[in-house]
């Protein structure tokens, strides 16, 4: 018996030395609610999974990190990835600055892909096909006709990233693909939710009710995968995978009354926090001038100022059994320093099927000069005339001024090949709006190149 | 009996605006023998909001096969348009197949594998014959073998020998028959159940020539298939008559059901359907009245209960001379015995090493003293 004991002890010692230390993983969830000036409510969900990793090793040992993503990025040598599905128009004038960058309608994939024997484009095709299967979307339509290597605008910041070694990624290239026609619905949300550690069973994800989320004025869901260095030598890296979901809900249309509980808003309730979450919180961000009524029988919020004109009331879900939050506020007017600094609005000019133009209005609401980069991805069947580009700034005093651009880059389109890229820098005058305008001819399409619903026209971005 | 071939009154489906012709194929692959593969594919080929009922047909069948145990990973759903989040849908994120709006057949948990512009004849044929692009993800492939039973459900607008896809192109009955022949040659199915709800549906399976295909269609050549419930709230019809009658029967079956295809067929009431459904068993070996619905609609694992426990080790050597199927088991058994012996030997060696170490320590210790 004693011998057996010693034997087992020896074996367990061997086991302890032989085994690897498990990776450090954290999962955080956060819901931000923001009353908007026109009475709508912005709900912004953030789910963040992080894992520490030695960059020379393949990512193999993890519990919370989604396996689908880990296997995909390693197989297709993807260093960074941003995917978004958006429906609706963000109204800058009424809703201030959006909490996310990807607000263009449709689906967008931005990825930094390395080269191996498959080549950059081979990996890009593999990645978009894998994403297409994973999220039930037509992302496999992203091919050379609608994917580009963008110039400066979409260059992912270099920073302290694990350049050139991470997952064996060499010579990573940033690629951008857009599908403006792609719709988003529950079939995309279902697989997205399945990647959350607690799915919708606990935590703030319990509020993700597709019937309410798709009854919104603006909806966007996305994900991003990014490695960052933990030390200057960059041996240890942190892989972060963030899932975000943003919806603007028109409460007065969805329900009667002026007092809304979380249960009314989402038709679901939060019963407990996700036990796997390191932190789990609900934050309500509102202007300090707003008389926001917050009621909760069980929970007490911590109110603090986050800027000179914004306040936040935070609930820590780990301490609450039930979050029975009730909100009410009067419609208010956005203060100028609270509204969006910059906004853009793009539309098509002309009529008929021969030629036309595109005009973009960029408004600078700040009392100072603003440097921006204008980026346009134009499908190959619009033949743009670069010499017709006209940029006019309409100043606050009513004067009109021709603006000069700098760092001009134009990629010629190839018929049935690649799209055109238009990119240049502008300096917007203070408190002004600027019009960027150019003309194009509409290309001649074969009958088989028309979509089955050609009667509704084409989405060009 | 071949209930399907009525070529005498052929008519084209030109006047299809008032009738219901929409197609969605559904494939269910169920493998009762090896219990490895169960799968289903459902495809809706109709675009545009007024074809809501075609999406509803397909989703209702999707719900049924999911309820009967076929997981999403084995179902391929093709929907040509987005109805649930269509701007004209008064109930965002929901699709109903009945005006009482009691059951949302789209639901919170749905995975659509081919959608929108991806639903084309080319993709459909590539999918079922397995000739897809190398990068195609698993969810967009039909991963079946010669042990798999597959259910095809198609609904959409069609006519004699064709079914429209997206209102832009057609698949004809010869195409499907050829694709099925290819599948048979490539050992991609054991049995196929082909169900189609469209105008002149029975013409679509008249050209089949491969074995083990059981077909059911909604209407004879020359007949239209019609829609059923009109929903005043949504402003359209929400389901087709033939699919409705099928679903009504499917609602009452569960995974243990012993209902056969003839039980289902006997419930078809031509007064409700307003067309004459037909079936074709020319290429099917089993009897129509002895083929269970769950062989195609459900993932039913057959477990054999034996009276005695199965001897795993001691009798293995004696069994070696018996039948082929036993031989396989015996090999496995021998291998595991071999593994066990290796395992024991390994631990005996380890134990011996530790004992040696302990003895050595004692020896030195004693000497030292």
mmCIF file of N, CA and C in Angstrom, chain A residues 179-300:
data_model
loop_
_atom_site.group_PDB
_atom_site.id
_atom_site.type_symbol
_atom_site.label_atom_id
_atom_site.label_comp_id
_atom_site.label_asym_id
_atom_site.label_seq_id
_atom_site.Cartn_x
_atom_site.Cartn_y
_atom_site.Cartn_z
ATOM 1 N N UNK A 179 -19.539 44.378 -49.176
ATOM 2 C CA UNK A 179 -20.742 43.891 -49.845
ATOM 3 C C UNK A 179 -21.913 44.763 -49.382
ATOM 4 N N UNK A 180 -22.187 45.866 -50.071
ATOM 5 C CA UNK A 180 -23.191 46.801 -49.563
ATOM 6 C C UNK A 180 -24.605 46.242 -49.551
ATOM 7 N N UNK A 181 -24.859 45.194 -50.337
ATOM 8 C CA UNK A 181 -26.216 44.675 -50.446
ATOM 9 C C UNK A 181 -26.520 43.642 -49.357
ATOM 10 N N UNK A 182 -25.500 43.177 -48.654
ATOM 11 C CA UNK A 182 -25.680 42.064 -47.718
ATOM 12 C C UNK A 182 -26.601 42.461 -46.569
ATOM 13 N N UNK A 183 -27.676 41.699 -46.395
ATOM 14 C CA UNK A 183 -28.575 42.022 -45.293
ATOM 15 C C UNK A 183 -28.136 41.274 -44.040
ATOM 16 N N UNK A 184 -28.636 41.711 -42.917
ATOM 17 C CA UNK A 184 -28.279 41.054 -41.666
ATOM 18 C C UNK A 184 -29.565 40.699 -40.946
ATOM 19 N N UNK A 185 -29.612 39.477 -40.408
ATOM 20 C CA UNK A 185 -30.820 39.022 -39.728
ATOM 21 C C UNK A 185 -30.436 37.960 -38.692
ATOM 22 N N UNK A 186 -31.445 37.312 -38.137
ATOM 23 C CA UNK A 186 -31.193 36.367 -37.036
ATOM 24 C C UNK A 186 -30.221 35.272 -37.424
ATOM 25 N N UNK A 187 -30.234 34.872 -38.696
ATOM 26 C CA UNK A 187 -29.339 33.784 -39.103
ATOM 27 C C UNK A 187 -27.869 34.167 -38.936
ATOM 28 N N UNK A 188 -27.562 35.472 -38.952
ATOM 29 C CA UNK A 188 -26.189 35.907 -38.692
ATOM 30 C C UNK A 188 -25.930 36.043 -37.193
ATOM 31 N N UNK A 189 -26.984 36.412 -36.474
ATOM 32 C CA UNK A 189 -26.838 36.599 -35.033
ATOM 33 C C UNK A 189 -26.693 35.256 -34.314
ATOM 34 N N UNK A 190 -27.392 34.231 -34.793
ATOM 35 C CA UNK A 190 -27.359 32.916 -34.122
ATOM 36 C C UNK A 190 -25.921 32.403 -33.963
ATOM 37 N N UNK A 191 -25.131 32.321 -35.051
ATOM 38 C CA UNK A 191 -23.757 31.832 -34.851
ATOM 39 C C UNK A 191 -22.892 32.799 -34.050
ATOM 40 N N UNK A 192 -23.193 34.082 -34.132
ATOM 41 C CA UNK A 192 -22.438 35.100 -33.383
ATOM 42 C C UNK A 192 -22.644 34.882 -31.891
ATOM 43 N N UNK A 193 -23.878 34.610 -31.496
ATOM 44 C CA UNK A 193 -24.187 34.380 -30.081
ATOM 45 C C UNK A 193 -23.543 33.085 -29.600
ATOM 46 N N UNK A 194 -23.478 32.089 -30.488
ATOM 47 C CA UNK A 194 -22.928 30.794 -30.064
ATOM 48 C C UNK A 194 -21.456 30.889 -29.701
ATOM 49 N N UNK A 195 -20.791 31.980 -30.065
ATOM 50 C CA UNK A 195 -19.383 32.133 -29.705
ATOM 51 C C UNK A 195 -19.195 32.706 -28.307
ATOM 52 N N UNK A 196 -20.278 33.187 -27.689
ATOM 53 C CA UNK A 196 -20.160 33.750 -26.349
ATOM 54 C C UNK A 196 -20.101 32.607 -25.330
ATOM 55 N N UNK A 197 -19.264 32.733 -24.292
ATOM 56 C CA UNK A 197 -19.128 31.625 -23.339
ATOM 57 C C UNK A 197 -20.453 31.230 -22.683
ATOM 58 N N UNK A 198 -21.298 32.207 -22.374
ATOM 59 C CA UNK A 198 -22.568 31.860 -21.728
ATOM 60 C C UNK A 198 -23.729 31.917 -22.707
ATOM 61 N N UNK A 199 -23.441 32.131 -23.964
ATOM 62 C CA UNK A 199 -24.482 32.327 -24.986
ATOM 63 C C UNK A 199 -25.542 33.312 -24.465
ATOM 64 N N UNK A 200 -26.832 32.985 -24.561
ATOM 65 C CA UNK A 200 -27.813 33.936 -24.026
ATOM 66 C C UNK A 200 -28.386 33.447 -22.697
ATOM 67 N N UNK A 201 -27.702 32.488 -22.097
ATOM 68 C CA UNK A 201 -28.277 31.893 -20.887
ATOM 69 C C UNK A 201 -28.041 32.739 -19.651
ATOM 70 N N UNK A 202 -27.003 33.548 -19.651
ATOM 71 C CA UNK A 202 -26.717 34.378 -18.477
ATOM 72 C C UNK A 202 -25.988 35.626 -18.929
ATOM 73 N N UNK A 203 -25.977 36.610 -18.036
ATOM 74 C CA UNK A 203 -25.271 37.839 -18.347
ATOM 75 C C UNK A 203 -26.084 38.754 -19.245
ATOM 76 N N UNK A 204 -25.435 39.819 -19.721
ATOM 77 C CA UNK A 204 -26.174 40.801 -20.511
ATOM 78 C C UNK A 204 -26.605 40.240 -21.854
ATOM 79 N N UNK A 205 -25.968 39.144 -22.305
ATOM 80 C CA UNK A 205 -26.361 38.565 -23.589
ATOM 81 C C UNK A 205 -27.782 38.019 -23.539
ATOM 82 N N UNK A 206 -28.319 37.824 -22.342
ATOM 83 C CA UNK A 206 -29.704 37.363 -22.227
ATOM 84 C C UNK A 206 -30.672 38.370 -22.854
ATOM 85 N N UNK A 207 -30.208 39.622 -22.988
ATOM 86 C CA UNK A 207 -31.083 40.655 -23.556
ATOM 87 C C UNK A 207 -31.124 40.612 -25.085
ATOM 88 N N UNK A 208 -30.285 39.797 -25.696
ATOM 89 C CA UNK A 208 -30.190 39.811 -27.162
ATOM 90 C C UNK A 208 -31.402 39.110 -27.774
ATOM 91 N N UNK A 209 -32.460 39.845 -27.901
ATOM 92 C CA UNK A 209 -33.687 39.316 -28.475
ATOM 93 C C UNK A 209 -33.787 39.786 -29.926
ATOM 94 N N UNK A 210 -33.646 38.864 -30.879
ATOM 95 C CA UNK A 210 -33.604 39.308 -32.285
ATOM 96 C C UNK A 210 -34.854 40.079 -32.714
ATOM 97 N N UNK A 211 -35.998 39.753 -32.138
ATOM 98 C CA UNK A 211 -37.217 40.444 -32.576
ATOM 99 C C UNK A 211 -37.170 41.922 -32.232
ATOM 100 N N UNK A 212 -36.506 42.267 -31.149
ATOM 101 C CA UNK A 212 -36.368 43.678 -30.799
ATOM 102 C C UNK A 212 -35.195 44.316 -31.538
ATOM 103 N N UNK A 213 -34.088 43.577 -31.633
ATOM 104 C CA UNK A 213 -32.887 44.164 -32.236
ATOM 105 C C UNK A 213 -33.093 44.474 -33.715
ATOM 106 N N UNK A 214 -33.864 43.627 -34.416
ATOM 107 C CA UNK A 214 -34.068 43.880 -35.844
ATOM 108 C C UNK A 214 -35.264 44.793 -36.094
ATOM 109 N N UNK A 215 -35.906 45.228 -35.007
ATOM 110 C CA UNK A 215 -36.968 46.213 -35.137
ATOM 111 C C UNK A 215 -36.390 47.588 -34.810
ATOM 112 N N UNK A 216 -35.125 47.794 -35.146
ATOM 113 C CA UNK A 216 -34.447 49.019 -34.740
ATOM 114 C C UNK A 216 -34.210 49.913 -35.952
ATOM 115 N N UNK A 217 -33.829 51.164 -35.672
ATOM 116 C CA UNK A 217 -33.555 52.102 -36.759
ATOM 117 C C UNK A 217 -32.136 51.948 -37.298
ATOM 118 N N UNK A 218 -31.287 51.407 -36.472
ATOM 119 C CA UNK A 218 -29.905 51.170 -36.897
ATOM 120 C C UNK A 218 -29.436 49.920 -36.180
ATOM 121 N N UNK A 219 -28.790 49.039 -36.923
ATOM 122 C CA UNK A 219 -28.290 47.812 -36.299
ATOM 123 C C UNK A 219 -26.928 47.497 -36.870
ATOM 124 N N UNK A 220 -26.010 47.160 -36.001
ATOM 125 C CA UNK A 220 -24.696 46.749 -36.478
ATOM 126 C C UNK A 220 -24.134 45.704 -35.534
ATOM 127 N N UNK A 221 -23.654 44.615 -36.081
ATOM 128 C CA UNK A 221 -22.950 43.648 -35.241
ATOM 129 C C UNK A 221 -21.611 43.344 -35.892
ATOM 130 N N UNK A 222 -20.632 43.122 -35.058
ATOM 131 C CA UNK A 222 -19.317 42.910 -35.629
ATOM 132 C C UNK A 222 -18.402 42.192 -34.679
ATOM 133 N N UNK A 223 -17.201 41.956 -35.157
ATOM 134 C CA UNK A 223 -16.200 41.315 -34.324
ATOM 135 C C UNK A 223 -14.836 41.793 -34.777
ATOM 136 N N UNK A 224 -13.906 41.752 -33.844
ATOM 137 C CA UNK A 224 -12.541 42.083 -34.228
ATOM 138 C C UNK A 224 -11.589 41.173 -33.482
ATOM 139 N N UNK A 225 -10.542 40.796 -34.184
ATOM 140 C CA UNK A 225 -9.511 39.943 -33.599
ATOM 141 C C UNK A 225 -8.190 40.672 -33.757
ATOM 142 N N UNK A 226 -7.450 40.793 -32.646
ATOM 143 C CA UNK A 226 -6.237 41.602 -32.714
ATOM 144 C C UNK A 226 -5.203 41.106 -31.709
ATOM 145 N N UNK A 227 -3.973 40.926 -32.127
ATOM 146 C CA UNK A 227 -2.912 40.629 -31.156
ATOM 147 C C UNK A 227 -2.171 41.901 -30.759
ATOM 148 N N UNK A 228 -1.764 41.994 -29.495
ATOM 149 C CA UNK A 228 -0.911 43.110 -29.073
ATOM 150 C C UNK A 228 0.235 42.554 -28.240
ATOM 151 N N UNK A 229 1.352 43.275 -28.255
ATOM 152 C CA UNK A 229 2.511 42.822 -27.495
ATOM 153 C C UNK A 229 2.318 43.133 -26.026
ATOM 154 N N UNK A 230 2.802 42.230 -25.170
ATOM 155 C CA UNK A 230 2.731 42.497 -23.736
ATOM 156 C C UNK A 230 4.036 43.076 -23.207
ATOM 157 N N UNK A 231 5.091 42.890 -23.960
ATOM 158 C CA UNK A 231 6.386 43.431 -23.522
ATOM 159 C C UNK A 231 7.098 43.976 -24.764
ATOM 160 N N UNK A 232 8.131 44.792 -24.561
ATOM 161 C CA UNK A 232 8.827 45.346 -25.735
ATOM 162 C C UNK A 232 9.425 44.259 -26.619
ATOM 163 N N UNK A 233 9.887 43.173 -26.027
ATOM 164 C CA UNK A 233 10.477 42.116 -26.854
ATOM 165 C C UNK A 233 9.403 41.357 -27.623
ATOM 166 N N UNK A 234 8.161 41.470 -27.172
ATOM 167 C CA UNK A 234 7.017 40.902 -27.868
ATOM 168 C C UNK A 234 7.027 39.384 -27.881
ATOM 169 N N UNK A 235 7.602 38.782 -26.843
ATOM 170 C CA UNK A 235 7.532 37.331 -26.787
ATOM 171 C C UNK A 235 6.156 36.883 -26.341
ATOM 172 N N UNK A 236 5.648 37.578 -25.318
ATOM 173 C CA UNK A 236 4.300 37.276 -24.844
ATOM 174 C C UNK A 236 3.335 38.237 -25.513
ATOM 175 N N UNK A 237 2.296 37.696 -26.092
ATOM 176 C CA UNK A 237 1.322 38.575 -26.733
ATOM 177 C C UNK A 237 -0.046 38.333 -26.131
ATOM 178 N N UNK A 238 -0.897 39.304 -26.339
ATOM 179 C CA UNK A 238 -2.267 39.207 -25.869
ATOM 180 C C UNK A 238 -3.162 39.160 -27.112
ATOM 181 N N UNK A 239 -3.941 38.098 -27.235
ATOM 182 C CA UNK A 239 -4.880 38.019 -28.348
ATOM 183 C C UNK A 239 -6.233 38.451 -27.837
ATOM 184 N N UNK A 240 -6.786 39.460 -28.462
ATOM 185 C CA UNK A 240 -8.115 39.870 -27.988
ATOM 186 C C UNK A 240 -9.141 39.685 -29.093
ATOM 187 N N UNK A 241 -10.273 39.186 -28.695
ATOM 188 C CA UNK A 241 -11.382 38.939 -29.609
ATOM 189 C C UNK A 241 -12.590 39.672 -29.053
ATOM 190 N N UNK A 242 -13.050 40.688 -29.778
ATOM 191 C CA UNK A 242 -14.126 41.536 -29.273
ATOM 192 C C UNK A 242 -15.336 41.414 -30.171
ATOM 193 N N UNK A 243 -16.477 41.136 -29.567
ATOM 194 C CA UNK A 243 -17.733 41.097 -30.314
ATOM 195 C C UNK A 243 -18.566 42.290 -29.873
ATOM 196 N N UNK A 244 -19.042 43.071 -30.826
ATOM 197 C CA UNK A 244 -19.875 44.228 -30.466
ATOM 198 C C UNK A 244 -21.197 44.147 -31.212
ATOM 199 N N UNK A 245 -22.219 44.689 -30.569
ATOM 200 C CA UNK A 245 -23.535 44.764 -31.195
ATOM 201 C C UNK A 245 -24.143 46.106 -30.822
ATOM 202 N N UNK A 246 -24.569 46.847 -31.824
ATOM 203 C CA UNK A 246 -25.077 48.192 -31.602
ATOM 204 C C UNK A 246 -26.457 48.315 -32.220
ATOM 205 N N UNK A 247 -27.409 48.834 -31.470
ATOM 206 C CA UNK A 247 -28.751 49.016 -32.021
ATOM 207 C C UNK A 247 -29.334 50.318 -31.506
ATOM 208 N N UNK A 248 -30.039 51.029 -32.373
ATOM 209 C CA UNK A 248 -30.753 52.246 -31.963
ATOM 210 C C UNK A 248 -32.240 51.896 -31.970
ATOM 211 N N UNK A 249 -32.843 51.918 -30.788
ATOM 212 C CA UNK A 249 -34.224 51.483 -30.649
ATOM 213 C C UNK A 249 -35.142 52.689 -30.485
ATOM 214 N N UNK A 250 -36.238 52.665 -31.213
ATOM 215 C CA UNK A 250 -37.225 53.733 -31.094
ATOM 216 C C UNK A 250 -38.268 53.301 -30.067
ATOM 217 N N UNK A 251 -38.034 53.701 -28.825
ATOM 218 C CA UNK A 251 -38.878 53.190 -27.743
ATOM 219 C C UNK A 251 -40.319 53.659 -27.855
ATOM 220 N N UNK A 252 -40.513 54.903 -28.280
ATOM 221 C CA UNK A 252 -41.880 55.411 -28.321
ATOM 222 C C UNK A 252 -42.714 54.673 -29.370
ATOM 223 N N UNK A 253 -42.048 54.102 -30.377
ATOM 224 C CA UNK A 253 -42.786 53.324 -31.362
ATOM 225 C C UNK A 253 -43.020 51.895 -30.860
ATOM 226 N N UNK A 254 -42.038 51.378 -30.118
ATOM 227 C CA UNK A 254 -42.143 49.990 -29.674
ATOM 228 C C UNK A 254 -43.160 49.809 -28.557
ATOM 229 N N UNK A 255 -43.339 50.827 -27.720
ATOM 230 C CA UNK A 255 -44.231 50.628 -26.569
ATOM 231 C C UNK A 255 -44.815 51.960 -26.120
ATOM 232 N N UNK A 256 -45.856 51.860 -25.318
ATOM 233 C CA UNK A 256 -46.505 53.060 -24.790
ATOM 234 C C UNK A 256 -45.797 53.507 -23.520
ATOM 235 N N UNK A 257 -46.153 54.703 -23.087
ATOM 236 C CA UNK A 257 -45.640 55.182 -21.816
ATOM 237 C C UNK A 257 -44.298 55.856 -21.946
ATOM 238 N N UNK A 258 -43.853 56.420 -20.833
ATOM 239 C CA UNK A 258 -42.590 57.147 -20.847
ATOM 240 C C UNK A 258 -41.575 56.543 -19.904
ATOM 241 N N UNK A 259 -41.963 55.463 -19.242
ATOM 242 C CA UNK A 259 -41.049 54.841 -18.302
ATOM 243 C C UNK A 259 -40.764 53.450 -18.816
ATOM 244 N N UNK A 260 -39.484 53.173 -19.001
ATOM 245 C CA UNK A 260 -39.158 51.899 -19.631
ATOM 246 C C UNK A 260 -38.239 51.088 -18.741
ATOM 247 N N UNK A 261 -38.537 49.828 -18.627
ATOM 248 C CA UNK A 261 -37.619 48.950 -17.908
ATOM 249 C C UNK A 261 -36.835 48.150 -18.948
ATOM 250 N N UNK A 262 -35.729 47.564 -18.509
ATOM 251 C CA UNK A 262 -34.932 46.735 -19.426
ATOM 252 C C UNK A 262 -35.808 45.650 -20.012
ATOM 253 N N UNK A 263 -36.714 45.153 -19.186
ATOM 254 C CA UNK A 263 -37.616 44.088 -19.621
ATOM 255 C C UNK A 263 -38.522 44.581 -20.752
ATOM 256 N N UNK A 264 -39.014 45.817 -20.632
ATOM 257 C CA UNK A 264 -39.863 46.361 -21.698
ATOM 258 C C UNK A 264 -39.054 46.541 -22.981
ATOM 259 N N UNK A 265 -37.832 47.038 -22.809
ATOM 260 C CA UNK A 265 -37.046 47.416 -23.989
ATOM 261 C C UNK A 265 -36.660 46.192 -24.806
ATOM 262 N N UNK A 266 -36.186 45.146 -24.125
ATOM 263 C CA UNK A 266 -35.683 43.981 -24.861
ATOM 264 C C UNK A 266 -36.629 42.788 -24.823
ATOM 265 N N UNK A 267 -37.690 42.896 -24.029
ATOM 266 C CA UNK A 267 -38.620 41.771 -23.868
ATOM 267 C C UNK A 267 -37.902 40.543 -23.308
ATOM 268 N N UNK A 268 -36.832 40.772 -22.613
ATOM 269 C CA UNK A 268 -36.068 39.719 -21.934
ATOM 270 C C UNK A 268 -35.561 40.335 -20.637
ATOM 271 N N UNK A 269 -35.038 39.507 -19.733
ATOM 272 C CA UNK A 269 -34.461 40.097 -18.528
ATOM 273 C C UNK A 269 -33.135 39.455 -18.168
ATOM 274 N N UNK A 270 -32.326 40.223 -17.435
ATOM 275 C CA UNK A 270 -31.034 39.716 -16.983
ATOM 276 C C UNK A 270 -31.249 39.110 -15.605
ATOM 277 N N UNK A 271 -31.001 37.826 -15.475
ATOM 278 C CA UNK A 271 -31.219 37.195 -14.169
ATOM 279 C C UNK A 271 -29.924 37.147 -13.360
ATOM 280 N N UNK A 272 -28.819 36.923 -14.010
ATOM 281 C CA UNK A 272 -27.539 36.889 -13.291
ATOM 282 C C UNK A 272 -26.429 37.202 -14.268
ATOM 283 N N UNK A 273 -25.236 37.391 -13.718
ATOM 284 C CA UNK A 273 -24.120 37.657 -14.624
ATOM 285 C C UNK A 273 -23.579 36.331 -15.121
ATOM 286 N N UNK A 274 -22.848 36.401 -16.198
ATOM 287 C CA UNK A 274 -22.224 35.184 -16.719
ATOM 288 C C UNK A 274 -21.131 34.768 -15.745
ATOM 289 N N UNK A 275 -21.183 33.562 -15.170
ATOM 290 C CA UNK A 275 -20.187 33.190 -14.151
ATOM 291 C C UNK A 275 -18.768 33.121 -14.699
ATOM 292 N N UNK A 276 -18.619 33.042 -16.006
ATOM 293 C CA UNK A 276 -17.284 32.970 -16.593
ATOM 294 C C UNK A 276 -16.690 34.349 -16.835
ATOM 295 N N UNK A 277 -17.486 35.401 -16.565
ATOM 296 C CA UNK A 277 -17.021 36.754 -16.879
ATOM 297 C C UNK A 277 -16.205 37.324 -15.728
ATOM 298 N N UNK A 278 -15.068 37.920 -16.052
ATOM 299 C CA UNK A 278 -14.240 38.612 -15.059
ATOM 300 C C UNK A 278 -14.956 39.881 -14.612
ATOM 301 N N UNK A 279 -15.611 40.561 -15.556
ATOM 302 C CA UNK A 279 -16.419 41.716 -15.171
ATOM 303 C C UNK A 279 -17.668 41.737 -16.025
ATOM 304 N N UNK A 280 -18.742 42.231 -15.439
ATOM 305 C CA UNK A 280 -20.028 42.215 -16.116
ATOM 306 C C UNK A 280 -20.783 43.459 -15.667
ATOM 307 N N UNK A 281 -20.989 44.399 -16.564
ATOM 308 C CA UNK A 281 -21.567 45.663 -16.097
ATOM 309 C C UNK A 281 -22.551 46.238 -17.101
ATOM 310 N N UNK A 282 -23.424 47.074 -16.584
ATOM 311 C CA UNK A 282 -24.344 47.847 -17.415
ATOM 312 C C UNK A 282 -24.095 49.308 -17.096
ATOM 313 N N UNK A 283 -23.866 50.101 -18.135
ATOM 314 C CA UNK A 283 -23.575 51.524 -17.927
ATOM 315 C C UNK A 283 -24.612 52.343 -18.652
ATOM 316 N N UNK A 284 -25.092 53.389 -18.000
ATOM 317 C CA UNK A 284 -25.997 54.305 -18.686
ATOM 318 C C UNK A 284 -25.270 55.640 -18.793
ATOM 319 N N UNK A 285 -25.050 56.080 -20.015
ATOM 320 C CA UNK A 285 -24.302 57.311 -20.243
ATOM 321 C C UNK A 285 -25.275 58.385 -20.703
ATOM 322 N N UNK A 286 -25.264 59.550 -20.038
ATOM 323 C CA UNK A 286 -26.240 60.582 -20.373
ATOM 324 C C UNK A 286 -25.636 61.948 -20.113
ATOM 325 N N UNK A 287 -26.144 62.980 -20.778
ATOM 326 C CA UNK A 287 -25.653 64.337 -20.542
ATOM 327 C C UNK A 287 -26.009 64.794 -19.122
ATOM 328 N N UNK A 288 -25.122 65.570 -18.512
ATOM 329 C CA UNK A 288 -25.371 65.941 -17.117
ATOM 330 C C UNK A 288 -26.580 66.859 -16.959
ATOM 331 N N UNK A 289 -26.994 67.482 -18.074
ATOM 332 C CA UNK A 289 -28.166 68.349 -17.988
ATOM 333 C C UNK A 289 -29.467 67.558 -18.052
ATOM 334 N N UNK A 290 -29.378 66.300 -18.396
ATOM 335 C CA UNK A 290 -30.592 65.502 -18.584
ATOM 336 C C UNK A 290 -31.111 65.026 -17.231
ATOM 337 N N UNK A 291 -32.417 65.155 -17.081
ATOM 338 C CA UNK A 291 -33.033 64.664 -15.856
ATOM 339 C C UNK A 291 -33.438 63.215 -16.060
ATOM 340 N N UNK A 292 -32.487 62.338 -15.855
ATOM 341 C CA UNK A 292 -32.735 60.916 -16.106
ATOM 342 C C UNK A 292 -33.205 60.256 -14.811
ATOM 343 N N UNK A 293 -34.329 59.618 -14.881
ATOM 344 C CA UNK A 293 -34.857 58.904 -13.718
ATOM 345 C C UNK A 293 -34.405 57.458 -13.790
ATOM 346 N N UNK A 294 -33.668 57.043 -12.778
ATOM 347 C CA UNK A 294 -33.172 55.667 -12.733
ATOM 348 C C UNK A 294 -33.755 54.992 -11.506
ATOM 349 N N UNK A 295 -34.420 53.902 -11.700
ATOM 350 C CA UNK A 295 -34.991 53.194 -10.548
ATOM 351 C C UNK A 295 -34.618 51.734 -10.629
ATOM 352 N N UNK A 296 -34.275 51.196 -9.497
ATOM 353 C CA UNK A 296 -33.993 49.776 -9.444
ATOM 354 C C UNK A 296 -34.217 49.319 -8.013
ATOM 355 N N UNK A 297 -35.021 48.293 -7.811
ATOM 356 C CA UNK A 297 -35.369 47.859 -6.465
ATOM 357 C C UNK A 297 -34.192 47.174 -5.782
ATOM 358 N N UNK A 298 -33.370 46.497 -6.565
ATOM 359 C CA UNK A 298 -32.308 45.682 -5.967
ATOM 360 C C UNK A 298 -30.940 46.342 -6.077
ATOM 361 N N UNK A 299 -30.694 47.009 -7.185
ATOM 362 C CA UNK A 299 -29.331 47.454 -7.449
ATOM 363 C C UNK A 299 -29.176 48.958 -7.220
ATOM 364 N N UNK A 300 -27.980 49.337 -6.795
ATOM 365 C CA UNK A 300 -27.646 50.759 -6.633
ATOM 366 C C UNK A 300 -26.558 51.108 -7.649
#
